[in-house]
PDB file of C-alpha atoms and ligand atoms in Angstrom:
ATOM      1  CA  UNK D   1     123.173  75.730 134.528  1.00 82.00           C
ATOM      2  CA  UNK D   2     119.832  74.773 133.443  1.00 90.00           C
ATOM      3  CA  UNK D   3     117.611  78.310 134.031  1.00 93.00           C
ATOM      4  CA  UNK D   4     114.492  76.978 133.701  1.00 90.00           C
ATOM      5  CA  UNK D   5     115.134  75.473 137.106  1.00 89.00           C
ATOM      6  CA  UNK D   6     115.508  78.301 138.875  1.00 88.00           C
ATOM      7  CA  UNK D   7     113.471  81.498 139.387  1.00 85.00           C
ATOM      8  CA  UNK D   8     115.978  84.041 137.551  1.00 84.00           C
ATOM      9  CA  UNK D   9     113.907  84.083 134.323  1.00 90.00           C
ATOM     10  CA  UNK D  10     111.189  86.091 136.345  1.00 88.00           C
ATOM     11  CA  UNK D  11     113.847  88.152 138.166  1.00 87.00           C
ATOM     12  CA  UNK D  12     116.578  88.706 135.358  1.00 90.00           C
ATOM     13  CA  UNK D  13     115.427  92.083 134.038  1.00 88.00           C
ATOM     14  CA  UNK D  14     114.990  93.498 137.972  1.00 89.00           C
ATOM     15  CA  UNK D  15     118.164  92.209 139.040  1.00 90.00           C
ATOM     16  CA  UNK D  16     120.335  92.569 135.957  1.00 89.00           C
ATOM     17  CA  UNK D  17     118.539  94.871 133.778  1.00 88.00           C
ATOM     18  CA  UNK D  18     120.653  98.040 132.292  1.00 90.00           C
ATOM     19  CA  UNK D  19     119.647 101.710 132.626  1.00 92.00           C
ATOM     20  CA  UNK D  20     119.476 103.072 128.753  1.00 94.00           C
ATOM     21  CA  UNK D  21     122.697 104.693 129.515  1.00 95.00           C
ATOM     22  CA  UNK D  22     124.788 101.828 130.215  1.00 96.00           C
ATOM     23  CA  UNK D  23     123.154  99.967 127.063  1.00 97.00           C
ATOM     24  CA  UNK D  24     124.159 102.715 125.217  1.00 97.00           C
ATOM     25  CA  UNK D  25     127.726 102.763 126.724  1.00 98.00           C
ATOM     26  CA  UNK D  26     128.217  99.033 125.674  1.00 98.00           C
ATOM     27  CA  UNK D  27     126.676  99.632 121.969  1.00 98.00           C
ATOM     28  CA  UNK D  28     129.073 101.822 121.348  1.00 98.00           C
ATOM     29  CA  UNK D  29     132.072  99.964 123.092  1.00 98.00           C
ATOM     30  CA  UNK D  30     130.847  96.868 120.446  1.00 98.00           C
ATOM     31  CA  UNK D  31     130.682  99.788 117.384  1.00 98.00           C
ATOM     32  CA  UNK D  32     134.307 100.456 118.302  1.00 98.00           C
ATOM     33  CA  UNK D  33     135.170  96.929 116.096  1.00 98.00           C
ATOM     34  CA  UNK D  34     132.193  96.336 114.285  1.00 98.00           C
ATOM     35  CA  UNK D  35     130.983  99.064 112.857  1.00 96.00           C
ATOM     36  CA  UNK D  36     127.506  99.938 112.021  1.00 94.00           C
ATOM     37  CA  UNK D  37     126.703  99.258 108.107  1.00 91.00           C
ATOM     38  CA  UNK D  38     129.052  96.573 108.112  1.00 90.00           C
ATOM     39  CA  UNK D  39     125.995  93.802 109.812  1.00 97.00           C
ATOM     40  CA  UNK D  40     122.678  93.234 108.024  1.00 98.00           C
ATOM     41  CA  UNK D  41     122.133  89.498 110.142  1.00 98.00           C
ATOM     42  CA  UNK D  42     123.001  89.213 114.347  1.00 98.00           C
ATOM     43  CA  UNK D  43     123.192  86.044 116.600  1.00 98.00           C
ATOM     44  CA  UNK D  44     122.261  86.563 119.712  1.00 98.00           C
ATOM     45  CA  UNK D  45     123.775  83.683 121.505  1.00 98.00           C
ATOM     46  CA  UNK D  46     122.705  82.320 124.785  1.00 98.00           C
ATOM     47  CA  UNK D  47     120.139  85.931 124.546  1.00 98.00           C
ATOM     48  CA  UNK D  48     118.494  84.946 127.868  1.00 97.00           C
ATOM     49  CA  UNK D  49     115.725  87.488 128.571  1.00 96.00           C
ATOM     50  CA  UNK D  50     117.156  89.928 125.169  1.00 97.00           C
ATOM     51  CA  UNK D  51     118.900  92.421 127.235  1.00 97.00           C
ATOM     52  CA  UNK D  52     120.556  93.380 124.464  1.00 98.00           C
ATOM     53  CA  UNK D  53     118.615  91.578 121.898  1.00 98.00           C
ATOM     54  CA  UNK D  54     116.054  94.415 120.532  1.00 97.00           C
ATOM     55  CA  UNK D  55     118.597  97.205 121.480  1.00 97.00           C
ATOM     56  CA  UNK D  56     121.153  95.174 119.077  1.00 98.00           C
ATOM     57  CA  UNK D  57     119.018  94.947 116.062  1.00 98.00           C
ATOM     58  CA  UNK D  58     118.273  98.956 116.129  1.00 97.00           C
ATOM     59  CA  UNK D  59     121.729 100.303 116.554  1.00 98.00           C
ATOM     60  CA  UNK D  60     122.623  98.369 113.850  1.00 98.00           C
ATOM     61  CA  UNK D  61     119.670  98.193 112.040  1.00 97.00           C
ATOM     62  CA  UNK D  62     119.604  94.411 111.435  1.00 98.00           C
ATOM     63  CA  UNK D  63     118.054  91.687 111.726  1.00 98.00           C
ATOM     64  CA  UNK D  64     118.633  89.046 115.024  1.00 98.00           C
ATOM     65  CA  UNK D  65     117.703  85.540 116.064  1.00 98.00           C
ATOM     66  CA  UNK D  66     117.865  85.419 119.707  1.00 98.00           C
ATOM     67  CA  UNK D  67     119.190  81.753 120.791  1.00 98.00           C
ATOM     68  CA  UNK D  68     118.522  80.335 124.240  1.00 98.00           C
ATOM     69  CA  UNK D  69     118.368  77.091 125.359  1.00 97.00           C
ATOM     70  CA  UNK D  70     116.349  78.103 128.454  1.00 97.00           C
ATOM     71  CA  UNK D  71     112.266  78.470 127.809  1.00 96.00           C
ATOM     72  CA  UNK D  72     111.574  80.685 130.634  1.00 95.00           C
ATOM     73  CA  UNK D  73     114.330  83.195 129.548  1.00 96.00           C
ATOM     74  CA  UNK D  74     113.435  83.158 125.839  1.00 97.00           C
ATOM     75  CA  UNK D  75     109.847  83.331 126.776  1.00 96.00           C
ATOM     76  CA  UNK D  76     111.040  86.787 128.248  1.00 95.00           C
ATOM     77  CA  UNK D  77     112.781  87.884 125.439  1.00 97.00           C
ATOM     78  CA  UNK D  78     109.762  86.946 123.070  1.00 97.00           C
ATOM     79  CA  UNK D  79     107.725  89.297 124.997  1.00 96.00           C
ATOM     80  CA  UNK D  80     109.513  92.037 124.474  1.00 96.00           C
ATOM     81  CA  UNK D  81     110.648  91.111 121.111  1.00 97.00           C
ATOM     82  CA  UNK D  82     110.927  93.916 118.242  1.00 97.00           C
ATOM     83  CA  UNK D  83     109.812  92.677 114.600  1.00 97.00           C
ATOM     84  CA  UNK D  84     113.488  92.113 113.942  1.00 98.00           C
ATOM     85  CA  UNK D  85     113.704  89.956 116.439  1.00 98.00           C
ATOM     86  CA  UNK D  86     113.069  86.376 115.860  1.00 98.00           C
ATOM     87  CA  UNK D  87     113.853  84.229 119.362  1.00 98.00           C
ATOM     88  CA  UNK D  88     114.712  80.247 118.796  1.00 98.00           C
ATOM     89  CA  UNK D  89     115.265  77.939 121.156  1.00 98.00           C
ATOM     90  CA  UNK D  90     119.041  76.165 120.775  1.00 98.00           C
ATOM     91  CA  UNK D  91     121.707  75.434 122.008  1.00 98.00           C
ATOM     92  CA  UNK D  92     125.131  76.944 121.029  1.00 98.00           C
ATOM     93  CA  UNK D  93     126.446  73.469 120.542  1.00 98.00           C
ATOM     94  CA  UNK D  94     123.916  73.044 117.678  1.00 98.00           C
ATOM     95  CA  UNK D  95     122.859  76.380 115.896  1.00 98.00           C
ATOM     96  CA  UNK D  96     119.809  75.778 114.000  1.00 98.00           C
ATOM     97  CA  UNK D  97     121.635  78.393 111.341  1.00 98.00           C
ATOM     98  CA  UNK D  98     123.127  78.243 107.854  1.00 98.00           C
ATOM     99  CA  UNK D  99     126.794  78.265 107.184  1.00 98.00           C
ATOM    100  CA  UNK D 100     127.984  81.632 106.739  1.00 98.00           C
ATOM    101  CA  UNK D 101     124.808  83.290 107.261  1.00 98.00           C
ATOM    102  CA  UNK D 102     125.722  85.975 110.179  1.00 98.00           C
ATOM    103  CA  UNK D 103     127.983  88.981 110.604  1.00 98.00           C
ATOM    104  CA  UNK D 104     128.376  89.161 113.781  1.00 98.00           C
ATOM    105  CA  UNK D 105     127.780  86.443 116.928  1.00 98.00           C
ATOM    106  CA  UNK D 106     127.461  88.545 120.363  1.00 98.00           C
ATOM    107  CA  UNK D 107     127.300  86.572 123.188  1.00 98.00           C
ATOM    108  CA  UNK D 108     127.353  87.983 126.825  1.00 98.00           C
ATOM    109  CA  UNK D 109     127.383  86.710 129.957  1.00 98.00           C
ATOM    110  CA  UNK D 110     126.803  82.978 128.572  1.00 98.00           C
ATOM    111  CA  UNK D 111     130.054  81.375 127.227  1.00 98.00           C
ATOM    112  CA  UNK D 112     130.834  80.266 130.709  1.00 98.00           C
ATOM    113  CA  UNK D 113     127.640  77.822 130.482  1.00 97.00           C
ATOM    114  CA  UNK D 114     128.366  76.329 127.270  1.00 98.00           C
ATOM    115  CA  UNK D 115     128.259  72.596 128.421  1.00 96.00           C
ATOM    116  CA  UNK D 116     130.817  72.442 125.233  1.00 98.00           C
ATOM    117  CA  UNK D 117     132.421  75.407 124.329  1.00 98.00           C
ATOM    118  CA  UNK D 118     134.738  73.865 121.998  1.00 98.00           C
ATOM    119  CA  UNK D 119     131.911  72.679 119.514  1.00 98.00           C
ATOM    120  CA  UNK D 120     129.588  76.226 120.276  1.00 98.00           C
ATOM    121  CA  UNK D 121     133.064  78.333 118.973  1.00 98.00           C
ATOM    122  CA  UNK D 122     132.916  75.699 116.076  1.00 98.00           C
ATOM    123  CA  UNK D 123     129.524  76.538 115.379  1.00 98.00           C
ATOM    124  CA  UNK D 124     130.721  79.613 115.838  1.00 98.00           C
ATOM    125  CA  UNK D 125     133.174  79.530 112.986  1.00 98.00           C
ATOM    126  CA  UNK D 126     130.437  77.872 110.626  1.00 98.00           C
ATOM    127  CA  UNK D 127     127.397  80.139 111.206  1.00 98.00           C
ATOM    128  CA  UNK D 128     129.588  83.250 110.840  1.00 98.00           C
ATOM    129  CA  UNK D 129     130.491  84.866 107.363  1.00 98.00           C
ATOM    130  CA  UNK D 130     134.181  84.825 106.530  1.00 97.00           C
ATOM    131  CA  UNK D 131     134.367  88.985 107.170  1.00 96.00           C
ATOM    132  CA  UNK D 132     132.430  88.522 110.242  1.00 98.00           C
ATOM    133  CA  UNK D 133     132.376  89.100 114.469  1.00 98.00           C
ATOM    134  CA  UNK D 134     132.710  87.093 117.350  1.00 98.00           C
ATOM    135  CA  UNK D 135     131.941  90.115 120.258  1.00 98.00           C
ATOM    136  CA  UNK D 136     131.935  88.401 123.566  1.00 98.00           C
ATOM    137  CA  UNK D 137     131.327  89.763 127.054  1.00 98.00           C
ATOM    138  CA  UNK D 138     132.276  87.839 129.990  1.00 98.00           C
ATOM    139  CA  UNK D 139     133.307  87.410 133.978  1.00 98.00           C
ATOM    140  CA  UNK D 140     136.769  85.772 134.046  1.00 98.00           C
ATOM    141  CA  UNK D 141     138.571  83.413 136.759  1.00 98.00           C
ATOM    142  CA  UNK D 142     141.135  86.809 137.090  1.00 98.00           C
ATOM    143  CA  UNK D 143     138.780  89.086 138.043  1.00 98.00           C
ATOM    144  CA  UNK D 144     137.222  87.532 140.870  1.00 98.00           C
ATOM    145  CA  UNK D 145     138.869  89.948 143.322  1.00 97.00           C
ATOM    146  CA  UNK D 146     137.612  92.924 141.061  1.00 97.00           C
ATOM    147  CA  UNK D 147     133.810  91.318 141.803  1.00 98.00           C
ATOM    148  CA  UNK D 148     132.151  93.964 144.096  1.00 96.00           C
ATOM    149  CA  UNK D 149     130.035  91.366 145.787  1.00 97.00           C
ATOM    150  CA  UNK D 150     132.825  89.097 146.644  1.00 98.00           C
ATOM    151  CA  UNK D 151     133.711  90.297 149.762  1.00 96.00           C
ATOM    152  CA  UNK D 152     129.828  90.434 150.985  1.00 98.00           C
ATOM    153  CA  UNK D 153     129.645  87.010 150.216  1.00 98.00           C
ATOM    154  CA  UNK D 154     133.050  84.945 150.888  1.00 97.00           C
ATOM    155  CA  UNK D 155     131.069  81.464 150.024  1.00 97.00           C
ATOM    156  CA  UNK D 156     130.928  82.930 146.159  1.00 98.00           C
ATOM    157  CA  UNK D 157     134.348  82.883 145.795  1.00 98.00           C
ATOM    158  CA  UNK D 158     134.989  79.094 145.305  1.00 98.00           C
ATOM    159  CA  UNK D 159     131.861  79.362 143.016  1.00 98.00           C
ATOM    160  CA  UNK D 160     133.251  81.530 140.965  1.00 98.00           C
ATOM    161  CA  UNK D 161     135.902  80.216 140.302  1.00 98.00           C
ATOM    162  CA  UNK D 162     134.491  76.370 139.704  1.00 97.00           C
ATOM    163  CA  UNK D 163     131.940  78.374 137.320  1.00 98.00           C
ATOM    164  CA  UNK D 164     134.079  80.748 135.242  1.00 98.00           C
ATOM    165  CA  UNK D 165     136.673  80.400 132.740  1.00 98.00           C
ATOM    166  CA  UNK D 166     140.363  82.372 132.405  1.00 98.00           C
ATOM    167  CA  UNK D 167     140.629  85.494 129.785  1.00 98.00           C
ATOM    168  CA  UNK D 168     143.843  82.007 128.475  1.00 98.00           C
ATOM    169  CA  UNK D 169     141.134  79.821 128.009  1.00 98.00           C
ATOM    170  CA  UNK D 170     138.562  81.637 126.202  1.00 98.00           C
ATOM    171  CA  UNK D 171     141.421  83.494 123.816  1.00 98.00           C
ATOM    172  CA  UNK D 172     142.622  79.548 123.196  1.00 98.00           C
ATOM    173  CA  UNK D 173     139.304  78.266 122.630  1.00 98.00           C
ATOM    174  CA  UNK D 174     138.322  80.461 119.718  1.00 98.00           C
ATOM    175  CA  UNK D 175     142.182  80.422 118.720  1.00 98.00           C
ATOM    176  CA  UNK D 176     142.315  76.832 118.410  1.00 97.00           C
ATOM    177  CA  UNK D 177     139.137  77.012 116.066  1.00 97.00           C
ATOM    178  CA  UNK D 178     139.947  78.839 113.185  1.00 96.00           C
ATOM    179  CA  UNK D 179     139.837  82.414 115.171  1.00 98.00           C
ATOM    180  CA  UNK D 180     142.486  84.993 115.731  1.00 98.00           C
ATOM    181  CA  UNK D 181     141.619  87.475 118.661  1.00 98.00           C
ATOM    182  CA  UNK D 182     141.457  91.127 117.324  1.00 98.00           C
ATOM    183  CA  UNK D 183     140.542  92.530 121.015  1.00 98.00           C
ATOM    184  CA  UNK D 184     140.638  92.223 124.512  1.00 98.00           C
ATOM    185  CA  UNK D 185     140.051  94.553 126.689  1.00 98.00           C
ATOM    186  CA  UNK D 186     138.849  95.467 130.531  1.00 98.00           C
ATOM    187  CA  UNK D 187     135.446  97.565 130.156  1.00 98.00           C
ATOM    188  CA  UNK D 188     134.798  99.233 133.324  1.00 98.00           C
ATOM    189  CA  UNK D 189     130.588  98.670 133.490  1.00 97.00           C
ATOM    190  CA  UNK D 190     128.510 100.413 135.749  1.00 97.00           C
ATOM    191  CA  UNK D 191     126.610  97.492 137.728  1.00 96.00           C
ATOM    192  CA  UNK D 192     124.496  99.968 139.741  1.00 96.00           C
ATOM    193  CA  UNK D 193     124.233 103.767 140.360  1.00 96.00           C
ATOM    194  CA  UNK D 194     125.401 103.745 143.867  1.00 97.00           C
ATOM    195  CA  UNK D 195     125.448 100.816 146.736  1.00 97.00           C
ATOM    196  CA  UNK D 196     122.084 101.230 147.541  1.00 97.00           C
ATOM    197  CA  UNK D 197     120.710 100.296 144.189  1.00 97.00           C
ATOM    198  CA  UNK D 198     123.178  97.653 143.840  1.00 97.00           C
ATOM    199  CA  UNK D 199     121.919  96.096 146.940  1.00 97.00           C
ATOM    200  CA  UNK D 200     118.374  96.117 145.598  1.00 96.00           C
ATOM    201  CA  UNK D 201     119.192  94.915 142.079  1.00 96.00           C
ATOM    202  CA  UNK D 202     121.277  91.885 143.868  1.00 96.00           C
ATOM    203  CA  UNK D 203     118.645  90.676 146.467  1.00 96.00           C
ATOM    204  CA  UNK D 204     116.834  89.909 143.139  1.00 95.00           C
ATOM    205  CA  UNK D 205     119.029  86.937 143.006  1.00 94.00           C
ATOM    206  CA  UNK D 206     119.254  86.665 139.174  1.00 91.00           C
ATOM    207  CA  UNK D 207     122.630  85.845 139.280  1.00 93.00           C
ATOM    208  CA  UNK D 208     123.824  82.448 138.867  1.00 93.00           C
ATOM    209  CA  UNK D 209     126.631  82.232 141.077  1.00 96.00           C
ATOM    210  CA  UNK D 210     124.504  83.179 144.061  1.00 96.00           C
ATOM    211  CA  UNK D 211     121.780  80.881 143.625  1.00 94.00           C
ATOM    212  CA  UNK D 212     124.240  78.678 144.676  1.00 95.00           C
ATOM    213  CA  UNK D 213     124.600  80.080 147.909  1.00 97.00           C
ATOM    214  CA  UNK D 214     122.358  78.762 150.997  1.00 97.00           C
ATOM    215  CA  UNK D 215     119.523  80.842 151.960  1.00 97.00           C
ATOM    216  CA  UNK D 216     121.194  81.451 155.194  1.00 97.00           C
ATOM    217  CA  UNK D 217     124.725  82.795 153.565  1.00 97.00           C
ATOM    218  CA  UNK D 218     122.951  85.054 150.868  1.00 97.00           C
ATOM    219  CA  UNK D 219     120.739  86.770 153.791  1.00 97.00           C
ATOM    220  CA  UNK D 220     123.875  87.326 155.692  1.00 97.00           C
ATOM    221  CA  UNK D 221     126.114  88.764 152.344  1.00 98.00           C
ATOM    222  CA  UNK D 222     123.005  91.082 151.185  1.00 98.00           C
ATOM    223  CA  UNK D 223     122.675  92.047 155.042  1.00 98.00           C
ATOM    224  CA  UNK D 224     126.060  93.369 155.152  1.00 97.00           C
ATOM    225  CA  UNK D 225     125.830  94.978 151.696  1.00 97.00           C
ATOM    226  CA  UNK D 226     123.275  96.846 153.148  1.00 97.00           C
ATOM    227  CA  UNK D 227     124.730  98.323 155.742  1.00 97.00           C
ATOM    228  CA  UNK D 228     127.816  99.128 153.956  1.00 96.00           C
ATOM    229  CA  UNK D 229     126.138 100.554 150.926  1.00 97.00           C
ATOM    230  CA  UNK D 230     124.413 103.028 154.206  1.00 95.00           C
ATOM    231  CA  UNK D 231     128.182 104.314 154.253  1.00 96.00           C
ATOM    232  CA  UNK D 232     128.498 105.418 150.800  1.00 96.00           C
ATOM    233  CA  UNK D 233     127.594 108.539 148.624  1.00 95.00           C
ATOM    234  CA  UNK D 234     124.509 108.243 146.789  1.00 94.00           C
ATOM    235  CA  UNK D 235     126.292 109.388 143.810  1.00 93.00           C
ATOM    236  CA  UNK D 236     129.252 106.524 143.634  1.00 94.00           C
ATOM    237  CA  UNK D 237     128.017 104.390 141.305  1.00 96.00           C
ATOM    238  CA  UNK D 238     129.493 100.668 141.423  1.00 97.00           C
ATOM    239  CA  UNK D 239     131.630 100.032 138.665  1.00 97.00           C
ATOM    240  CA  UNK D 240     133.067  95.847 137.624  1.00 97.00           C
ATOM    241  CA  UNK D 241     135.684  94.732 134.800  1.00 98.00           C
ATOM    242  CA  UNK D 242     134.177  92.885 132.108  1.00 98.00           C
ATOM    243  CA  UNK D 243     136.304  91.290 129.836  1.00 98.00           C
ATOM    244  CA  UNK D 244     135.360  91.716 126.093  1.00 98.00           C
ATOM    245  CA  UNK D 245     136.825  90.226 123.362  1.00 98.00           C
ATOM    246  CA  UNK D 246     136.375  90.375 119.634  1.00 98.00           C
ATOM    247  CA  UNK D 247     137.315  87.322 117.394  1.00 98.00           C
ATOM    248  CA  UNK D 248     137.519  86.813 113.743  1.00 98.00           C
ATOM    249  CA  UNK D 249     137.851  84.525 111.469  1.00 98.00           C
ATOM    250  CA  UNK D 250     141.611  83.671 110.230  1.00 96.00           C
TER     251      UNK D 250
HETATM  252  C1  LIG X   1     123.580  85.196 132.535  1.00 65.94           C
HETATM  253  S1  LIG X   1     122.467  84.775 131.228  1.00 65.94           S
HETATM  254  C2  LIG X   1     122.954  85.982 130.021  1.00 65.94           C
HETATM  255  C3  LIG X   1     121.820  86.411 129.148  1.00 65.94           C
HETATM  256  C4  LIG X   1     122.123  87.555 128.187  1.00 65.94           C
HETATM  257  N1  LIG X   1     123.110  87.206 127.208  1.00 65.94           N
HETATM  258  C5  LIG X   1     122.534  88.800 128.937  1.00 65.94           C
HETATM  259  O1  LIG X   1     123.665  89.257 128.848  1.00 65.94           O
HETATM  260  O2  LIG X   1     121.675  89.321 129.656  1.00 65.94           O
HETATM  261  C6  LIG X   1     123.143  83.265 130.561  1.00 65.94           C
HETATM  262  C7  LIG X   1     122.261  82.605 129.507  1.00 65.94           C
HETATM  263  O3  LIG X   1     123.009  81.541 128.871  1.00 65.94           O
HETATM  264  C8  LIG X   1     122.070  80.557 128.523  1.00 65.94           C
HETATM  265  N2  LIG X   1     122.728  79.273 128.217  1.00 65.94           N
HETATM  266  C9  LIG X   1     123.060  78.281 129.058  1.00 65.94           C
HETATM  267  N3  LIG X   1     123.575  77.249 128.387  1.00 65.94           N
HETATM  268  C10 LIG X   1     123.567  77.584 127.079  1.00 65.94           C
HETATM  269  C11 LIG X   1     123.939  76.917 125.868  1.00 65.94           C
HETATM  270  N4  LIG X   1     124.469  75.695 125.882  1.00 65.94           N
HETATM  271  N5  LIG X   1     123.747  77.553 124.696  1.00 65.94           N
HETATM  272  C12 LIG X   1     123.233  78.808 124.670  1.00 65.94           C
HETATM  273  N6  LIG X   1     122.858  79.478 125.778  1.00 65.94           N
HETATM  274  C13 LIG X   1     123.016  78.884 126.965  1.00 65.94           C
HETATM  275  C14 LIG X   1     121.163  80.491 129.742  1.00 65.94           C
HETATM  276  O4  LIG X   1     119.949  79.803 129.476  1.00 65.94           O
HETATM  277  C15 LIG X   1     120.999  81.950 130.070  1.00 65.94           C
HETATM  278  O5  LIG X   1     119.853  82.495 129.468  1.00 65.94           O
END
């Protein structure tokens, strides 16, 4: 999906944008297999707005180029850019990177828009140094039904799964490229503190699946989210799979 057609570059970081505690939770899910000291040089890839770009280069206290193909996104990520932070704009197909010149490639929420994901894992496998990281975060075709806004919005479901890729095909992509997978695991991730704020954070609409949606058919799924989310304890925070896997070099 080509961002800079659509209006989530302006409403990313209000509709997807972490609370410091759940970027904290994920740094230290990553620091479980790479750990820090072990990365002086981070990709970034497919950064959009640097969610975790800046946060990244601190924890580990490195430096990161922040690749995006999308000029609206990156433009976002410039902005907020720390000074060891450098933003490019790429493709994953074609890093504009050295062999062997990162530790670790982190990529979230972007391998299912690779137009080519076979030549971004090679690029993968160049760019990286022989000791290095793949860390990838990701929706998957079998956790659909684990989606919390599925249900709200039934026309998603055949999105979905047309958009995203299966935990098989990922694993056999980097496999089949000179990778063997050293992790997978289901990371429960708080998407919101209770219904009500997910509500809010999804009528944002910065999520690609649901700019797919008509008008009509996202009004009626956020209407209904509403109302349920009225039913719920303010303290129940809403809580999605995400697979994350960590590849290395064979
Ligand atoms: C859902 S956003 C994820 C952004 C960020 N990684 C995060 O977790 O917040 C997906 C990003 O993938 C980018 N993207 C799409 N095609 C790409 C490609 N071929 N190479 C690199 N990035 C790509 C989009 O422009 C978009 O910014």
């Amino acid at each position: 999906m080509n961002y800079d057609k659509t209006n989530m570059p302006a409403a990313y970081d209000a509709g997807r944008g972490y609370s410091p505690g759940v970027l904290a939770y994920w740094l230290e899910v990553i620091a479980q297999s790479v750990s820090r000291g072990s990365v002086s040089e981070i990709l970034d890839l497919g950064c959009g707005t640097g969610r975790y770009s800046n946060a990244l280069a601190d924890f580990y206290d490195a430096n990161l180029i922040a690749i995006d193909p999308s000029e609206k996104m990156l433009a976002e990520a410039r902005r907020k850019a720390s000074s060891r932070v450098r933003c490019e704009r790429a493709s994953a197909e074609s890093l504009p990177l050295p062999n062997a010149s990162v530790d670790m490639a982190f990529i979230s929420m972007a391998f299912h828009h690779f137009e080519h994901p076979d030549r971004a894992v090679a690029e993968c496998r160049r760019v990286l140094r022989p000791d290095g990281s793949v860390c990838l975060r990701a929706g998957t075709i079998d956790r659909i039904d684990s989606y919390a806004y599925v249900d709200f919005f039934p026309g998603s479901r055949p999105i979905l799964h047309r958009a995203l890729q299966s935990q098989a095909f990922i694993e056999s992509t980097f496999t089949g490229a000179g990778f063997k997978l050293v992790r997978h695991e289901l990371i429960p991730s708080e998407a919101a503190e209770n219904w009500i704020a997910y509500a809010e954070k999804l009528a944002y609409r910065a999520d690609s699946i649901l700019v797919q949606l008509s008008d009509r058919e996202f009004d009626q799924g956020l209407a209904a989210l509403r109302e349920h989310a009225k039913t719920t304890p303010p303290n129940a925070p809403v809580v999605e799979p995400v697979d994350f896997f960590v590849f290395r070099p064979v």
